[in-house]
PDB file of C-alpha atoms in Angstrom:
ATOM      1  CA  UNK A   1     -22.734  34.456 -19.083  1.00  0.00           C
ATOM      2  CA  UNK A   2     -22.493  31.685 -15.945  1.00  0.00           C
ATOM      3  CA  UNK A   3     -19.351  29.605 -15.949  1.00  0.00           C
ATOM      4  CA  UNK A   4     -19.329  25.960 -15.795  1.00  0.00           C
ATOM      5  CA  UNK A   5     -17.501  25.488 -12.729  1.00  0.00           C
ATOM      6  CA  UNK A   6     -17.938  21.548 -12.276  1.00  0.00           C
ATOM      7  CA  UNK A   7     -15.831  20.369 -15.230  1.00  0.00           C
ATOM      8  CA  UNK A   8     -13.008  22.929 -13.499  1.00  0.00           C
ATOM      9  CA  UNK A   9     -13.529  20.943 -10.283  1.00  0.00           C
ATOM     10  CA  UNK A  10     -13.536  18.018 -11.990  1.00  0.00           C
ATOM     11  CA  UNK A  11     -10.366  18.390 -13.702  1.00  0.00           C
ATOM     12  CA  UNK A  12      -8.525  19.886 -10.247  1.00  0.00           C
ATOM     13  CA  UNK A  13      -9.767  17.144  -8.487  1.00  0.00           C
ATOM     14  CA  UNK A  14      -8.302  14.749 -11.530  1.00  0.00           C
ATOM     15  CA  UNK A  15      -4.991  16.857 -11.214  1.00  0.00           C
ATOM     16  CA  UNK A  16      -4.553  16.345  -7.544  1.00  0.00           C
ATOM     17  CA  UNK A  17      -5.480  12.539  -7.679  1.00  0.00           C
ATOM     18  CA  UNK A  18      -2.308  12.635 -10.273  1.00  0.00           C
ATOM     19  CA  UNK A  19      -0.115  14.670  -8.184  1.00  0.00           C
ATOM     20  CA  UNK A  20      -1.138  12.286  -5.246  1.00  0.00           C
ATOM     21  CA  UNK A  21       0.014   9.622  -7.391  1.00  0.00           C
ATOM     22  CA  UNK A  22       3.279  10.966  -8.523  1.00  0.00           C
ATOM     23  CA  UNK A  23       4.174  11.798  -4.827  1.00  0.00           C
ATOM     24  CA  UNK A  24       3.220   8.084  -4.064  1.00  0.00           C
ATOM     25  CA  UNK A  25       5.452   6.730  -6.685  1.00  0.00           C
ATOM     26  CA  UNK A  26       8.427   8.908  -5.999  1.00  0.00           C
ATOM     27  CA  UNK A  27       8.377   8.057  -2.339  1.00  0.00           C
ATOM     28  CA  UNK A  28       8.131   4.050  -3.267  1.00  0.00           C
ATOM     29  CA  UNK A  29      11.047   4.564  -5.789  1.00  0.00           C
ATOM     30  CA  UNK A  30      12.874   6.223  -2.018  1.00  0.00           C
ATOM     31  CA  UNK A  31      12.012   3.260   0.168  1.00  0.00           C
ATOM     32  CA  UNK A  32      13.279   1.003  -2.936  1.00  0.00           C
ATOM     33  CA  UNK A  33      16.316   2.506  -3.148  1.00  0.00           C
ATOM     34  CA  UNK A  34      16.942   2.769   0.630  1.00  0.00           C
ATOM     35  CA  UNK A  35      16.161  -0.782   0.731  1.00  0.00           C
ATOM     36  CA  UNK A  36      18.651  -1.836  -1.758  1.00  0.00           C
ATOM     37  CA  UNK A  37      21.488   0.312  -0.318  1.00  0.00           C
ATOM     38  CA  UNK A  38      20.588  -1.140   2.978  1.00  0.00           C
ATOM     39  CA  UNK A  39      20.851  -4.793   1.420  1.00  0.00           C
ATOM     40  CA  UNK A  40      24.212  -4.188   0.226  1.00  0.00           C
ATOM     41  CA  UNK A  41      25.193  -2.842   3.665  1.00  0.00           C
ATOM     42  CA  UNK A  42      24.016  -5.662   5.240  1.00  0.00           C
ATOM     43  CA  UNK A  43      25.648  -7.860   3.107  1.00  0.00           C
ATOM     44  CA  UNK A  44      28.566  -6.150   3.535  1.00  0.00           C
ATOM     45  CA  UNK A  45      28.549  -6.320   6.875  1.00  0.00           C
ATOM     46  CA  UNK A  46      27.827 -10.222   7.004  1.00  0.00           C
ATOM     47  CA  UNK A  47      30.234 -11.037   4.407  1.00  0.00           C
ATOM     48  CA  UNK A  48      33.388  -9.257   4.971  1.00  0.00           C
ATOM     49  CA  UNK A  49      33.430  -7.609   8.513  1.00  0.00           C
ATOM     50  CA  UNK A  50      32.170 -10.416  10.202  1.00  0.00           C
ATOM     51  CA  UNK A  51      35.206 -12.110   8.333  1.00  0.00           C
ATOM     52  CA  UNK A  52      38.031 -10.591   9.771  1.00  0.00           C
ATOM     53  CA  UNK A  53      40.542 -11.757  12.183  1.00  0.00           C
ATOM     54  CA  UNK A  54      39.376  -9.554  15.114  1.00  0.00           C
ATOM     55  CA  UNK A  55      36.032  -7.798  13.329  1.00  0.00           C
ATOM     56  CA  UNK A  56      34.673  -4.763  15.838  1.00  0.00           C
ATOM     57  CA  UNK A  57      32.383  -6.140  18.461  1.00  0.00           C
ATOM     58  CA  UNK A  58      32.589  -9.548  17.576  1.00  0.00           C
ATOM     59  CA  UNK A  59      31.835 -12.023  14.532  1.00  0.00           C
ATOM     60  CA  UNK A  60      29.072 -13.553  16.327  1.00  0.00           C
ATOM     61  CA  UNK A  61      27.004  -9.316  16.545  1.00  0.00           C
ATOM     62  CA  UNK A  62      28.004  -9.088  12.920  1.00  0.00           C
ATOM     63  CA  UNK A  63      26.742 -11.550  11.492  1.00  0.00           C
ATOM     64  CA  UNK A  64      23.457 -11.015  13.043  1.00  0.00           C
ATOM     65  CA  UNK A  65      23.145  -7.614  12.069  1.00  0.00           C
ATOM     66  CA  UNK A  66      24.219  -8.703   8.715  1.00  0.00           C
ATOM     67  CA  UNK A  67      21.489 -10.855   8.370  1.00  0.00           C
ATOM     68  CA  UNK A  68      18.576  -9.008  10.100  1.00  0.00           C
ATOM     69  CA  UNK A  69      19.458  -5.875   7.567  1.00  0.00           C
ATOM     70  CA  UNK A  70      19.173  -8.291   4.983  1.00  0.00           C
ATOM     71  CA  UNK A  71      15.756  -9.666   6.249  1.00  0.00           C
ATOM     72  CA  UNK A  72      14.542  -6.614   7.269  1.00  0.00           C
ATOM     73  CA  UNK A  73      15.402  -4.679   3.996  1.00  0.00           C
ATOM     74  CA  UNK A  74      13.968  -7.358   1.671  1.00  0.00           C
ATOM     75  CA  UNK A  75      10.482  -7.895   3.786  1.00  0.00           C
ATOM     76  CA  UNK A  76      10.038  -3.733   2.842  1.00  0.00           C
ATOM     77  CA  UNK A  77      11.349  -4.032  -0.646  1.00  0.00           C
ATOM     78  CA  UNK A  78       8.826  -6.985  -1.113  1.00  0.00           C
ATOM     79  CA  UNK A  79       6.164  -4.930   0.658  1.00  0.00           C
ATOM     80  CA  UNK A  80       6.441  -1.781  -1.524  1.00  0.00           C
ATOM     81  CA  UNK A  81       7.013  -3.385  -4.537  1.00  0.00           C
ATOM     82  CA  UNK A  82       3.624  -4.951  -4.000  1.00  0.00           C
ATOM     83  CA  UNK A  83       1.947  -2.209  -2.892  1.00  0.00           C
ATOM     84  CA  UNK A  84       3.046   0.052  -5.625  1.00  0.00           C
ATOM     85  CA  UNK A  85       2.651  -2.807  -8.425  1.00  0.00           C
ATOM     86  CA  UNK A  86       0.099  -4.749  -7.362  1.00  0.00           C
ATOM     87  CA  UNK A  87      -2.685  -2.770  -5.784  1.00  0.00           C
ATOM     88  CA  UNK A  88      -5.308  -4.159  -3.722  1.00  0.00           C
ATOM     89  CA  UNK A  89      -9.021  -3.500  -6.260  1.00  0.00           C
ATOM     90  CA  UNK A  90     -11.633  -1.835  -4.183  1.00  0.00           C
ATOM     91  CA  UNK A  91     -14.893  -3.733  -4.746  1.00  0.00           C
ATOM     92  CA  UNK A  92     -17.801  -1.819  -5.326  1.00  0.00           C
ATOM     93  CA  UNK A  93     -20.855  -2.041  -2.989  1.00  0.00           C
ATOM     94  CA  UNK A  94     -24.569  -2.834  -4.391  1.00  0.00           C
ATOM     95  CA  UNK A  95     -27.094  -0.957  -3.069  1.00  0.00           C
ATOM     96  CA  UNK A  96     -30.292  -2.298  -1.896  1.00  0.00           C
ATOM     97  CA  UNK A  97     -33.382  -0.353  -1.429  1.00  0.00           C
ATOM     98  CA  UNK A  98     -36.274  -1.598   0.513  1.00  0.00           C
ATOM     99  CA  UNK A  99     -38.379  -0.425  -2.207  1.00  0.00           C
ATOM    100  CA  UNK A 100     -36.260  -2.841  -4.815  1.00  0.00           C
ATOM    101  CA  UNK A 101     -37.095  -6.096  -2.580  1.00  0.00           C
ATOM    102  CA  UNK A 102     -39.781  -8.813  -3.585  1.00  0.00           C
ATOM    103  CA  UNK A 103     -41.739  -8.470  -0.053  1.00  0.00           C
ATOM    104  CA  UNK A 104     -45.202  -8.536  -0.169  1.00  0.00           C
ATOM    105  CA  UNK A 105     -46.569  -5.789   1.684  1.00  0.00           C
ATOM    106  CA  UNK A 106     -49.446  -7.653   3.546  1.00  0.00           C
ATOM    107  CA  UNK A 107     -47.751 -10.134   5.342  1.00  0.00           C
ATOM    108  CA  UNK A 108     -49.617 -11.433   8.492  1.00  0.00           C
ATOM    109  CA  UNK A 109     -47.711 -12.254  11.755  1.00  0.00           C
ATOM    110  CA  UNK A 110     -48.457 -15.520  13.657  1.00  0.00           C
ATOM    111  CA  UNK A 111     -50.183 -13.150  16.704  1.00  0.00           C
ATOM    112  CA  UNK A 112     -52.900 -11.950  14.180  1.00  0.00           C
ATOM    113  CA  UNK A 113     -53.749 -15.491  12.943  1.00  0.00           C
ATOM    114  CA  UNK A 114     -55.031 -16.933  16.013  1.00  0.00           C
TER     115      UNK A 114
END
């Protein structure tokens, strides 16, 4: 009595295309979450250190670091949201055979005319 082993391949390769997708997610749901954490940092950092009377380093170097981990957190947030949300649709090449065009098979060249 053979076994069917394509419909087992088949559904392993199904499982690990959902696994693959799981891991995808999980590690989007990371970046999201490290990008919101970093937001609030940044904003943090622009809105109350760079406030003080005498803020570490200077007011002028914290409020640019406020503001580029602000810009930099929300250009990834934007980018993985996007790519996890909206994904790109693969478009599907046509074939073409030579045997499937209209050529006709005699076709004379200008050298053979003359």
């Amino acid at each position: 009595m053979p076994l069917d082993t394509t419909t087992k391949r088949r559904s392993q390769s199904q499982a690990s295309i959902e696994r693959t997708r799981r891991e995808r997610k999980k590690n989007n749901n990371r970046i999201i979450a490290f990008c919101i954490i970093a937001f609030f940092i940044g904003y943090y950092i622009l809105n109350y250190v760079s406030s003080l009377e005498k803020p570490p380093v200077g007011a002028t170097f914290n409020i640019i670091l406020g503001c580029t981990i602000i810009a930099v957190s929300i250009l990834i947030l934007i980018f993985t949201v996007k790519r996890q949300y909206f994904p790109k649709k693969r478009k599907r090449t046509k074939h073409v055979f030579l045997d499937d065009l209209d050529i006709p098979k005699n076709i004379e060249s200008k050298d053979d005319s003359e």
